[in-house]
CSV table of C-alpha atoms in Angstrom, one decimal:
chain,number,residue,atom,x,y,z
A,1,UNK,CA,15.2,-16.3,-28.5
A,2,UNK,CA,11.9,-16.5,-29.9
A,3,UNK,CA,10.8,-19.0,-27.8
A,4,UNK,CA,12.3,-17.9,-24.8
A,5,UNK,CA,9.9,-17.6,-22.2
A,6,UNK,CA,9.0,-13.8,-20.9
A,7,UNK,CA,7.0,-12.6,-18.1
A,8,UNK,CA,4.3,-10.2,-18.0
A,9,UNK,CA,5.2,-7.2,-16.0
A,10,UNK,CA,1.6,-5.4,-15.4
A,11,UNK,CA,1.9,-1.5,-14.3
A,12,UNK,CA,5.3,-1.1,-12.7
A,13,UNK,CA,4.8,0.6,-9.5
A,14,UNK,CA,8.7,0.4,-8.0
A,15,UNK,CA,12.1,1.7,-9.5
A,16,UNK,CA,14.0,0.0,-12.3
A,17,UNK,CA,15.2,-3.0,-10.4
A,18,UNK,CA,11.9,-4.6,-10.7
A,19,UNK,CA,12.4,-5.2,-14.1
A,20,UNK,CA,15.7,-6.8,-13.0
A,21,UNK,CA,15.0,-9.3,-10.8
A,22,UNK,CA,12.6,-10.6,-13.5
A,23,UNK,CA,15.4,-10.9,-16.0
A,24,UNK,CA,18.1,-12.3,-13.7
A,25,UNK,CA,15.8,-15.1,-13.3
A,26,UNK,CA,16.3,-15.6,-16.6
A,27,UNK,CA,12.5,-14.5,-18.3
A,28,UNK,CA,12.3,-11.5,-21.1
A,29,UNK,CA,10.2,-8.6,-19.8
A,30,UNK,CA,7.0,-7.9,-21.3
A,31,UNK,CA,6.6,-4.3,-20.1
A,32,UNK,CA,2.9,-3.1,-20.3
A,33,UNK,CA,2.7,0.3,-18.9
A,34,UNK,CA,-0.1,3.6,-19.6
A,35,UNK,CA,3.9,5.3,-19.5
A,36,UNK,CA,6.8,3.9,-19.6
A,37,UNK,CA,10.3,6.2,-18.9
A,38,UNK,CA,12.8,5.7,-21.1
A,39,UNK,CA,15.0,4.1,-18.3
A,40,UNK,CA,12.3,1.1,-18.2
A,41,UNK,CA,12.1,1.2,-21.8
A,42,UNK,CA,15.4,0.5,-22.4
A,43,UNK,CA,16.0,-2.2,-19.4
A,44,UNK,CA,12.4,-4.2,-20.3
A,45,UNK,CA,12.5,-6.6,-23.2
A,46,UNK,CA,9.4,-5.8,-25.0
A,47,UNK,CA,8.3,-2.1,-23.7
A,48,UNK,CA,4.6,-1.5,-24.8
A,49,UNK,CA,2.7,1.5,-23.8
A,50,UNK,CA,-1.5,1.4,-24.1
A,51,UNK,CA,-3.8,2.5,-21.7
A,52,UNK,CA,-4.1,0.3,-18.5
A,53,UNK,CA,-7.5,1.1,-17.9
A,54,UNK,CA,-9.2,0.0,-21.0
A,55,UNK,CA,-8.6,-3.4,-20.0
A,56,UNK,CA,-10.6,-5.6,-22.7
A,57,UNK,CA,-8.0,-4.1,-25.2
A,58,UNK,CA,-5.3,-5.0,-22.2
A,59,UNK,CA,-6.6,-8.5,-22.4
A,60,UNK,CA,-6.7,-9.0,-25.9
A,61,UNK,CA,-3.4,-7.5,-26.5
A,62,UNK,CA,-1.7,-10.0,-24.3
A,63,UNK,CA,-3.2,-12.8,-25.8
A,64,UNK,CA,-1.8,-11.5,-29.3
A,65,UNK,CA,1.2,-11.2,-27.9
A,66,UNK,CA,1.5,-14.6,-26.5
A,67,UNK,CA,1.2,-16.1,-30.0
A,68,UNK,CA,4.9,-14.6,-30.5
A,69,UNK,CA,6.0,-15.1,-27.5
A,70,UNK,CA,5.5,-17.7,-24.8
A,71,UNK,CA,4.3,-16.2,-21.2
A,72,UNK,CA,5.1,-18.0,-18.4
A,73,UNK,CA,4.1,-15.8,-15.8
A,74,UNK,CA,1.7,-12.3,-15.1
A,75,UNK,CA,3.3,-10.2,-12.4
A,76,UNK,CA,2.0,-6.8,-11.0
A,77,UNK,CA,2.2,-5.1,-7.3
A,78,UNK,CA,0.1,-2.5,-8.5
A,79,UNK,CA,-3.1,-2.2,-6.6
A,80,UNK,CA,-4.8,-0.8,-9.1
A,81,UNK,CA,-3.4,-3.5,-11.6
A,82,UNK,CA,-4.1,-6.6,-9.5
A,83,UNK,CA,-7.7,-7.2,-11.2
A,84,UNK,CA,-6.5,-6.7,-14.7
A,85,UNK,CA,-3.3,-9.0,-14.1
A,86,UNK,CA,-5.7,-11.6,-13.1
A,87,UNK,CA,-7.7,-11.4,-15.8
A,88,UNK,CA,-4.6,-11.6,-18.3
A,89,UNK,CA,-3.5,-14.7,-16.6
A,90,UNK,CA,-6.9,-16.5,-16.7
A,91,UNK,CA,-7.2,-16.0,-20.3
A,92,UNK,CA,-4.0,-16.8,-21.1
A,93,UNK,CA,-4.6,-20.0,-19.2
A,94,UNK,CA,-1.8,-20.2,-16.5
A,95,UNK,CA,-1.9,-22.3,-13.4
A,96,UNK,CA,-0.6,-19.6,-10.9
A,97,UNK,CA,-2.1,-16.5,-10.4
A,98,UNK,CA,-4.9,-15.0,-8.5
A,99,UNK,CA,-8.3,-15.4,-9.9
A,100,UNK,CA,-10.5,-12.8,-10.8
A,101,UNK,CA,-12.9,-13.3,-8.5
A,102,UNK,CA,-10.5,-13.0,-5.7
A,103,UNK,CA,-8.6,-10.1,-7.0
A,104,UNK,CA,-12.3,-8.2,-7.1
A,105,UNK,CA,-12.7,-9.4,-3.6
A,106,UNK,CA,-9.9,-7.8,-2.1
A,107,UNK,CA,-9.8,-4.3,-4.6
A,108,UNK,CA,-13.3,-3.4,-4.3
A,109,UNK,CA,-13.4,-2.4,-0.1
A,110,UNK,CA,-17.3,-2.8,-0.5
A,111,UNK,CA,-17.2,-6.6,-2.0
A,112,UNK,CA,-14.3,-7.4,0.9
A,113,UNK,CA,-16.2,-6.1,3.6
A,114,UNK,CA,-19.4,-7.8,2.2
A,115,UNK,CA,-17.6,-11.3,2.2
A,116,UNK,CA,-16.2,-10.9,5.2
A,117,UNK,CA,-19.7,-9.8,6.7
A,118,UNK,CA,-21.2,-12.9,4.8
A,119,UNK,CA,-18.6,-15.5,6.5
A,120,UNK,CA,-18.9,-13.6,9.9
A,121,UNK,CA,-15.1,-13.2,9.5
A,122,UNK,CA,-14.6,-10.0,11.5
A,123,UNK,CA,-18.2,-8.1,11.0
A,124,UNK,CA,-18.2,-4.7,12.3
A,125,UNK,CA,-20.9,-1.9,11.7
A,126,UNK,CA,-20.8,-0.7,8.0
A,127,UNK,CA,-23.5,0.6,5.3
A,128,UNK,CA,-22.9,1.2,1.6
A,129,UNK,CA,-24.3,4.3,0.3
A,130,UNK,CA,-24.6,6.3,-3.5
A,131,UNK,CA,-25.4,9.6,-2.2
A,132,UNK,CA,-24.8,12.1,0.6
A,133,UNK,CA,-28.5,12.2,1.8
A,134,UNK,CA,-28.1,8.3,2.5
A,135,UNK,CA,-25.6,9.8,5.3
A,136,UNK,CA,-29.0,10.7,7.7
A,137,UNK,CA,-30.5,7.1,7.8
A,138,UNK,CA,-27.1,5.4,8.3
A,139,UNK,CA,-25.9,7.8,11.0
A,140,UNK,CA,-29.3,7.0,12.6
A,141,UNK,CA,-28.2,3.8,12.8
A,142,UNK,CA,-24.3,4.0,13.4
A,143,UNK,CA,-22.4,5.8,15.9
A,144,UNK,CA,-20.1,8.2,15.1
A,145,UNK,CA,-17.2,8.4,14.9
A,146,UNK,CA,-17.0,6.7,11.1
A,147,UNK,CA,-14.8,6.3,8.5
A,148,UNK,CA,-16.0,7.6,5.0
A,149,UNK,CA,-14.0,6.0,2.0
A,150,UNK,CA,-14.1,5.4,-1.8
A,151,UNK,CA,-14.9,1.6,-2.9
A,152,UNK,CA,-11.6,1.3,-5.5
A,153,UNK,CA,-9.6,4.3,-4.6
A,154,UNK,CA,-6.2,3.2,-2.7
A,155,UNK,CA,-3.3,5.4,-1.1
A,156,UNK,CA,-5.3,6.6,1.8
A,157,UNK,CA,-7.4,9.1,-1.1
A,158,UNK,CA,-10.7,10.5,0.2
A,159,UNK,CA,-10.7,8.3,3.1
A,160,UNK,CA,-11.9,10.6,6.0
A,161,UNK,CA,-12.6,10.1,9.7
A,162,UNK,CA,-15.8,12.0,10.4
A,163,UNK,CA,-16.9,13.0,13.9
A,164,UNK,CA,-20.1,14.9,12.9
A,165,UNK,CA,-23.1,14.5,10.1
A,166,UNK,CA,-21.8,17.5,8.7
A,167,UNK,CA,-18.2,15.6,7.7
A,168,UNK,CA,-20.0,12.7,6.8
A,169,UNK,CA,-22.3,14.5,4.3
A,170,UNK,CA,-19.1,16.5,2.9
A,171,UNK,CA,-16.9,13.4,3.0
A,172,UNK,CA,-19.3,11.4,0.8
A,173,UNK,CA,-20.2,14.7,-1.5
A,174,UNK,CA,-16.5,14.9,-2.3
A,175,UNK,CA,-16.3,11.1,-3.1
A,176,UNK,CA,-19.5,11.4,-5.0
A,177,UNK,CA,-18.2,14.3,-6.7
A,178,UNK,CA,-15.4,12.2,-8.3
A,179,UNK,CA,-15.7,10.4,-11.3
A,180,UNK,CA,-12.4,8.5,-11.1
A,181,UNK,CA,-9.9,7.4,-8.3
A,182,UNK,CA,-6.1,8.2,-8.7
A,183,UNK,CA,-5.1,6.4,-12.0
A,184,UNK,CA,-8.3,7.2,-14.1
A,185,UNK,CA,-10.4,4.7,-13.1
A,186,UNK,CA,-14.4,5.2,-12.8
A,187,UNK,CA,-14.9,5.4,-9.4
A,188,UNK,CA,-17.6,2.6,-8.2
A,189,UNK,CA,-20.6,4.2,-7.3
A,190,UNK,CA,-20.5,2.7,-3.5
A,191,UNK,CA,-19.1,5.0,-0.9
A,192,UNK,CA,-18.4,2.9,2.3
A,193,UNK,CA,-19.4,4.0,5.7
A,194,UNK,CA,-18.1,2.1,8.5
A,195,UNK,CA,-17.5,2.4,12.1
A,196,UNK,CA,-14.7,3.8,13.7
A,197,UNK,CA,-12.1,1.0,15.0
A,198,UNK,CA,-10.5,2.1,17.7
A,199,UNK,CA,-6.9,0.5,18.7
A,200,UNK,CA,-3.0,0.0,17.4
A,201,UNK,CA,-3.4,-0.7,13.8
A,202,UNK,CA,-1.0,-2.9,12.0
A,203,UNK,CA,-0.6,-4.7,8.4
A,204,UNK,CA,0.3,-8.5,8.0
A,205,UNK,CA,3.0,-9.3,5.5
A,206,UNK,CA,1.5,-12.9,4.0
A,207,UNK,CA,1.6,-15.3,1.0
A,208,UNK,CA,-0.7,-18.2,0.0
A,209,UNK,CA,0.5,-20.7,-2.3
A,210,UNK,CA,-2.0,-23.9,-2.7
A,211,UNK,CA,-4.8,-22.9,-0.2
A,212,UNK,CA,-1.3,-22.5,2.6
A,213,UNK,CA,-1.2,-19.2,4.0
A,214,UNK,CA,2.3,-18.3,5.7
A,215,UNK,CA,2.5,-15.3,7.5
A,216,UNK,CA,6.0,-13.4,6.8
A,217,UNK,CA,5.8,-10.8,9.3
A,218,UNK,CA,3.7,-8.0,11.0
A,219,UNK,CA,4.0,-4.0,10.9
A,220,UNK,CA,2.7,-1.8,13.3
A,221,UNK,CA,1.7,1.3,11.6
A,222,UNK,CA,1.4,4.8,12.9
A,223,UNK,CA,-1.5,7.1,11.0
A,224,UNK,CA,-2.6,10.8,11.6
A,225,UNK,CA,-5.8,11.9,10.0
A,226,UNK,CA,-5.6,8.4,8.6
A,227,UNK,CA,-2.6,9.5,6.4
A,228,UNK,CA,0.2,7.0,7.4
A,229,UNK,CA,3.2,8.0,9.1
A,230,UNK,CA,5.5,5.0,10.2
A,231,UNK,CA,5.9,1.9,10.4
A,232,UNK,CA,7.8,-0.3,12.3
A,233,UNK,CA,9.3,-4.5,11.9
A,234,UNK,CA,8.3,-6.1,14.0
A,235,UNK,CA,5.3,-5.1,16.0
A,236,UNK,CA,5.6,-5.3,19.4
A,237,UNK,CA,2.8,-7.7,20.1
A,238,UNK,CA,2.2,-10.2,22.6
A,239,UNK,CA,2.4,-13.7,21.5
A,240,UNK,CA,-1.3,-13.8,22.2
A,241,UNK,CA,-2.4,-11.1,20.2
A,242,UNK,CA,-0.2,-11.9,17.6
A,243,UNK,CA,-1.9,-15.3,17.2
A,244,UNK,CA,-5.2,-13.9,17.1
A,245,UNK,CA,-4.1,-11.7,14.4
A,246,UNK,CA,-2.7,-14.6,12.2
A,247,UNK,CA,-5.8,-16.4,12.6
A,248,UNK,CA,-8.4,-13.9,11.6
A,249,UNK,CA,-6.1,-12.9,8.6
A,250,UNK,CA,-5.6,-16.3,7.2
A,251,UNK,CA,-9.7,-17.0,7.9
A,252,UNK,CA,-10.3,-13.4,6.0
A,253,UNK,CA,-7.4,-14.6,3.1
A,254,UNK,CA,-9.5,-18.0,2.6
A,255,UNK,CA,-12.9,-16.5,2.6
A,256,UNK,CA,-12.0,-13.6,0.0
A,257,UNK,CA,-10.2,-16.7,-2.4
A,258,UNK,CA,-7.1,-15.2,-2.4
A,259,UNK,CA,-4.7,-18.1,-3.8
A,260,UNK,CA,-1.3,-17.7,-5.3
A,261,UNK,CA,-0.2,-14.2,-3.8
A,262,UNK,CA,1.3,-12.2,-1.4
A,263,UNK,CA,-0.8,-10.1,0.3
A,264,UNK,CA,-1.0,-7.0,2.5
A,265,UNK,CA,-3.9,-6.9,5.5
A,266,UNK,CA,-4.6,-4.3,7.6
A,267,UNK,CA,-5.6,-4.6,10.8
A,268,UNK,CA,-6.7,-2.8,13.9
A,269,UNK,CA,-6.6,-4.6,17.6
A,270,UNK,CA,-9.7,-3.2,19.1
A,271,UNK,CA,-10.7,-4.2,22.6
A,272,UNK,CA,-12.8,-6.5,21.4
A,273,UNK,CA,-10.2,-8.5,19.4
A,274,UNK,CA,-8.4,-7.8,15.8
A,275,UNK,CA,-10.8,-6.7,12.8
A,276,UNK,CA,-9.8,-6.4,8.9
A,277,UNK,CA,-9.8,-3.1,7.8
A,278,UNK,CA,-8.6,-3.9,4.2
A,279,UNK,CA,-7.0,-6.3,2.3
A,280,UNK,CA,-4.7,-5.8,-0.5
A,281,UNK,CA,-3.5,-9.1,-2.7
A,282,UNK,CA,-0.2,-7.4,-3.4
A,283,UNK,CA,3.0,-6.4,-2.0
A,284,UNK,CA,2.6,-3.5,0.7
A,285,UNK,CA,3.2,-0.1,-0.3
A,286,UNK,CA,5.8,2.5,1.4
A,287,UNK,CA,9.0,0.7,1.4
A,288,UNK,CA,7.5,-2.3,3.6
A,289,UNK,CA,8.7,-4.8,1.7
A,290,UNK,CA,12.2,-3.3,2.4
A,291,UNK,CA,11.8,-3.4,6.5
A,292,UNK,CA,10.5,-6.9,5.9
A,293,UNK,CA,14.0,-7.9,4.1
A,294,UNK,CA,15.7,-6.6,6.4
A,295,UNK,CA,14.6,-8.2,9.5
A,296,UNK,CA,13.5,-11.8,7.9
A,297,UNK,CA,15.6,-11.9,4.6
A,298,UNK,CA,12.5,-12.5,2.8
A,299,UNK,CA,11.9,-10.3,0.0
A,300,UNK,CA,8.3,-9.4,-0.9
A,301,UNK,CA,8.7,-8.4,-4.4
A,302,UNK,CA,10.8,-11.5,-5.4
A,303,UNK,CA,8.4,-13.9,-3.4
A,304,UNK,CA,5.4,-12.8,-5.2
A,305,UNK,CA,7.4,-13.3,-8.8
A,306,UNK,CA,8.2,-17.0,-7.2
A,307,UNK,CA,4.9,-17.4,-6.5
A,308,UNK,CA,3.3,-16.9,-10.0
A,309,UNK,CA,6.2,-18.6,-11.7
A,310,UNK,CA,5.2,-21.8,-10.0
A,311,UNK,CA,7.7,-22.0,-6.5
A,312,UNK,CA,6.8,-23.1,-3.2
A,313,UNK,CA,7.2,-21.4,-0.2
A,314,UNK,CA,9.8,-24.6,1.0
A,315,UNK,CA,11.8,-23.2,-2.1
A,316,UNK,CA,11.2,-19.5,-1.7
A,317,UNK,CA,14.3,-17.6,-2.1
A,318,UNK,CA,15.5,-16.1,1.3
A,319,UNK,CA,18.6,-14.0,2.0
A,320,UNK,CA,20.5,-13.2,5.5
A,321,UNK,CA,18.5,-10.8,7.7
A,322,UNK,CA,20.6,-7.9,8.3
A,323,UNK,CA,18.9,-6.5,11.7
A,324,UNK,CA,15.9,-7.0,13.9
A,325,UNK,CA,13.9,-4.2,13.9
A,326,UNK,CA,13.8,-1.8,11.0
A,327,UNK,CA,11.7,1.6,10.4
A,328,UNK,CA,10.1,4.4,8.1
A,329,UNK,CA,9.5,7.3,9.3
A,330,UNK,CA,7.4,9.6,6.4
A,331,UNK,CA,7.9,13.4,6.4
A,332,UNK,CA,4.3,15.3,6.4
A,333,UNK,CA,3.8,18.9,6.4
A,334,UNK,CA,0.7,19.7,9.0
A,335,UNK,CA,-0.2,23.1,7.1
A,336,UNK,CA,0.8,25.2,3.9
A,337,UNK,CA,4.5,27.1,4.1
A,338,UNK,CA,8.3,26.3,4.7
A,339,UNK,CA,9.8,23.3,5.3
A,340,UNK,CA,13.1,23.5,7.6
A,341,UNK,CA,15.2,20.5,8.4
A,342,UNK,CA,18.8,19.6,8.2
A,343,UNK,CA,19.1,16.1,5.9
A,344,UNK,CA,22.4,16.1,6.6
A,345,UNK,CA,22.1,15.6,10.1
A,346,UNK,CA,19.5,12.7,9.9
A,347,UNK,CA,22.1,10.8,7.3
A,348,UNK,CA,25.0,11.3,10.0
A,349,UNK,CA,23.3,9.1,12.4
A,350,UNK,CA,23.9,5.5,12.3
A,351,UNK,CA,21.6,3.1,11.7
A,352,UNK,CA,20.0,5.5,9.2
A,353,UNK,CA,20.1,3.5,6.0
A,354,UNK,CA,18.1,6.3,3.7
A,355,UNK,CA,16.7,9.5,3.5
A,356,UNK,CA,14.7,10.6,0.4
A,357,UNK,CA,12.9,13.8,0.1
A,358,UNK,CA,11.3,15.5,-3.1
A,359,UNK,CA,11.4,18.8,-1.1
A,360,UNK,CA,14.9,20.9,0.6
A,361,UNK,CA,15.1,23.3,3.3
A,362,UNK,CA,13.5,26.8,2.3
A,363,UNK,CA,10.7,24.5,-0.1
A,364,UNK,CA,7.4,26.1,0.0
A,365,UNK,CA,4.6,23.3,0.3
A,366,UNK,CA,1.1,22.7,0.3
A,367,UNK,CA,-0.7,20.4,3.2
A,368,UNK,CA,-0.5,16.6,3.0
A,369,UNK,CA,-3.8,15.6,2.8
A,370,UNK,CA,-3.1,11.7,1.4
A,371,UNK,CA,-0.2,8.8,1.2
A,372,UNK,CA,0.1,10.5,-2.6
A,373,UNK,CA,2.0,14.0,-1.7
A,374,UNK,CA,3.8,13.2,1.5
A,375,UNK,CA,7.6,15.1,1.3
A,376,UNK,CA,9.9,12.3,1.6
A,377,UNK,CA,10.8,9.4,4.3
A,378,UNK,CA,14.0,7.9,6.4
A,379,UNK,CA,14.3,4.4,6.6
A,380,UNK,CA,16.3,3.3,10.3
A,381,UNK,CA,18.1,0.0,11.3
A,382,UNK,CA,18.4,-2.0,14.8
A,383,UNK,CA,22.5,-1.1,15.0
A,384,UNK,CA,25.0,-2.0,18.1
A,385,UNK,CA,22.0,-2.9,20.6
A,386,UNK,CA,19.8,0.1,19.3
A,387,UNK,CA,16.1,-0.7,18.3
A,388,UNK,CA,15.1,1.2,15.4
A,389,UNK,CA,13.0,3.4,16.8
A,390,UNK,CA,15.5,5.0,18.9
A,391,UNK,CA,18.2,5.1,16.1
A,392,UNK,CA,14.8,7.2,14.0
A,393,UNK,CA,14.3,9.2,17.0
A,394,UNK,CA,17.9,10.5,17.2
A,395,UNK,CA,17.8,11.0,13.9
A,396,UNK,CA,14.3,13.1,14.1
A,397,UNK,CA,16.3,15.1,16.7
A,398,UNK,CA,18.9,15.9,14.7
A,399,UNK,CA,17.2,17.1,11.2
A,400,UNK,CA,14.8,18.8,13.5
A,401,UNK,CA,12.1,19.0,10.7
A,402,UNK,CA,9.1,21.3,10.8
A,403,UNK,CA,6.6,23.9,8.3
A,404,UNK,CA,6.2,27.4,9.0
A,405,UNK,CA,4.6,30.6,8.1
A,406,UNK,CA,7.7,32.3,8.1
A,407,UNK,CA,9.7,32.4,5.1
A,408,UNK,CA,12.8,33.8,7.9
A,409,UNK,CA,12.9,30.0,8.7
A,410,UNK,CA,12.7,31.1,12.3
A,411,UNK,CA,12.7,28.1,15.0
A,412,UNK,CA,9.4,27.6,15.9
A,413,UNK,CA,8.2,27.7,19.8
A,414,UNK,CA,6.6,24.4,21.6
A,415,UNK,CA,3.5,26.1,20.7
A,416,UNK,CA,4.5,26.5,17.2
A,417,UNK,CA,2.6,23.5,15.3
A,418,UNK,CA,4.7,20.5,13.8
A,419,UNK,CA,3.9,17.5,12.6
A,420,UNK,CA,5.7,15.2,9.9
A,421,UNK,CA,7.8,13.4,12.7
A,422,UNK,CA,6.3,11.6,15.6
């Protein structure tokens, strides 16, 4: 065993079975985690707990460890691990991984919207400020509407949509006012300030191996307030459209560096044409690699693990799709109070393959105000003929979910306000 090779399994960010798909390949698990649960601890190999954020100390600690143990392989989905993972891997001298450089590229939204700017790939209309004030020259410059976001943040956190100066200037005193993003991270000192985009937005589901991009599938995504709400495999796109999306991501992939990884680009399709709104080298968040399974057999997760090990996309493992089209719907509460909704009846209907929820009926909760405290989601399949969208709109129906004032849990009017389910 002691030359067994492991793999490096950077900041865990799904359940349990991540850790298993790593070992039925036949690697030990090299767990590095700020906090690992016991149920990790005792599935992983090698569980180690330091703090993810002092990365030098990351970095040298992995190359201790490698004198015990071979490492074949750095693996993270993470988005806030994706630097540090590359960094591990270049000084532990492997062949497939994302370099540095890239991996900066695409976490920092100020460095990827200045490559893209530099390469013409997609320019729109964007300024990079370190204080408030700086709000009064750029909006003398820039129309409103604009979107006002952290440079390293991720999860949709303190990313606003302002209409006026005066939710500009708050928007970037509340970034400002923050000294680190979700995980502990200094926040960078840019605050990005970019144009409003308007059009459908969707994400592009993608690997590069070798310079090759391949583009697995797209997601149209449904936002309010720029928190996201659904999304949806496949996009209903024209073939033309669809095109000019694969184009301008793979251009934006290549000029960022972005080499042996899957990644996750969002996009909106303005009038004008499709433009990049971020790009994440990493698996896409809320359950999209599941939909993605689902309706192409190709599993994100487990692709990005083939990737770094050394496979090809030819040799990429693939399974049987199981249905074409496949949704998640996310529950959001518009306002403070009561949740009401009947779970039950959303997991009677099929084609409903899951329902999770961290709240029941009667729960008293606050406003969601990011991706981060959203109450729970249903995930819906294509069945007997039935696009996904209508088996997740019966099953809306039926829970009938919605926040009030009134702990009575009376049903609320058409005036009443609801939101969570669209």
């Amino acid at each position: 065993m002691a030359n067994h090779p492991a793999v490096l399994l950077i900041g865990r960010r799904d359940d349990v079975e991540e850790i298993l798909f790593v070992k039925e390949q036949g690697y030990r698990v090299i767990l590095l985690n700020t906090q690992i649960p016991l149920e990790d601890a005792i599935i992983a190999d090698f569980p180690i707990e330091m703090d993810l954020n002092q990365e030098d100390d990351v970095v040298t600690k992995a190359l201790e460890i490698s004198k015990r143990i071979p490492i074949t392989a750095v693996y993270t989905n993470n988005e806030y691990r994706i630097v540090l993972g590359a960094k591990i891997a270049e000084a532990l001298g492997l062949k497939y991984h994302l370099s540095s450089e890239a991996a900066q590229n695409c976490r920092s939204k100020a460095q990827t919207r200045a490559c893209l700017t530099r390469h013409q790939v997609s320019p729109i209309q964007y300024a990079i400020i370190q204080s408030p004030a700086e709000i009064l020259h750029v909006l003398s410059e820039m129309k409103l509407p604009v979107i006002v976001k952290p440079s390293n943040d991720a999860g949709s956190h303190m990313v606003q949509k302002c209409n006026t100066l005066e939710e500009a200037w708050t928007a970037a005193e509340l970034i400002r006012t923050k000294v680190q993003n979700w995980v502990g991270q200094p926040l960078e000192k840019h605050i990005l300030v970019e144009e409003y985009i308007e059009g459908p937005e969707f994400s592009v589901e993608s690997c590069t191996i070798h310079g090759a991009t391949h583009i697995i599938a797209i997601t149209a995504k449904n936002t309010s307030a720029l928190i996201e709400e659904k999304h949806l495999v496949p996009a209903p796109l024209s073939e033309q459209d669809s095109a000019l999306i694969h184009e301008l991501v793979v251009q934006a992939l290549t000029v960022l560096g972005a080499d042996y990884t899957v990644a996750h680009t969002e996009v909106k399709l303005s009038p004008q044409g499709p433009k990049i709104i971020e790009v994440n080298a990493r698996v896409g968040g809320d359950q999209i690699h599941r939909l993605v399974h689902a309706v192409t057999g190709y599993d994100l997760r487990k692709l990005a693990f083939h990737i770094v090990t050394g496979g090809t996309f030819a040799s990429a493992p693939r399974d049987t799709p199981v249905t074409d089209s496949a949704q998640i719907q996310f529950l959001l509460a518009d306002q403070e109070g009561y949740v009401r909704w009947d779970k039950q009846a959303a997991q009677s209907i099929k084609g409903i393959e899951q329902v999770e929820s961290s709240v029941r009926d009667g729960d008293y909760v606050v406003m969601t105000e990011s991706n981060y405290n959203r109450l729970g989601y249903l995930i819906a399949h294509g069945v007997d003929g039935k696009h996904a969208s209508l088996i997740m709109d019966a099953a809306k129906e039926a829970m009938h979910f919605f926040i009030t004032k009134d702990q009575d849990g009376k049903v609320p009017s058409s005036t009443d306000r609801r939101m969570g389910v669209i």
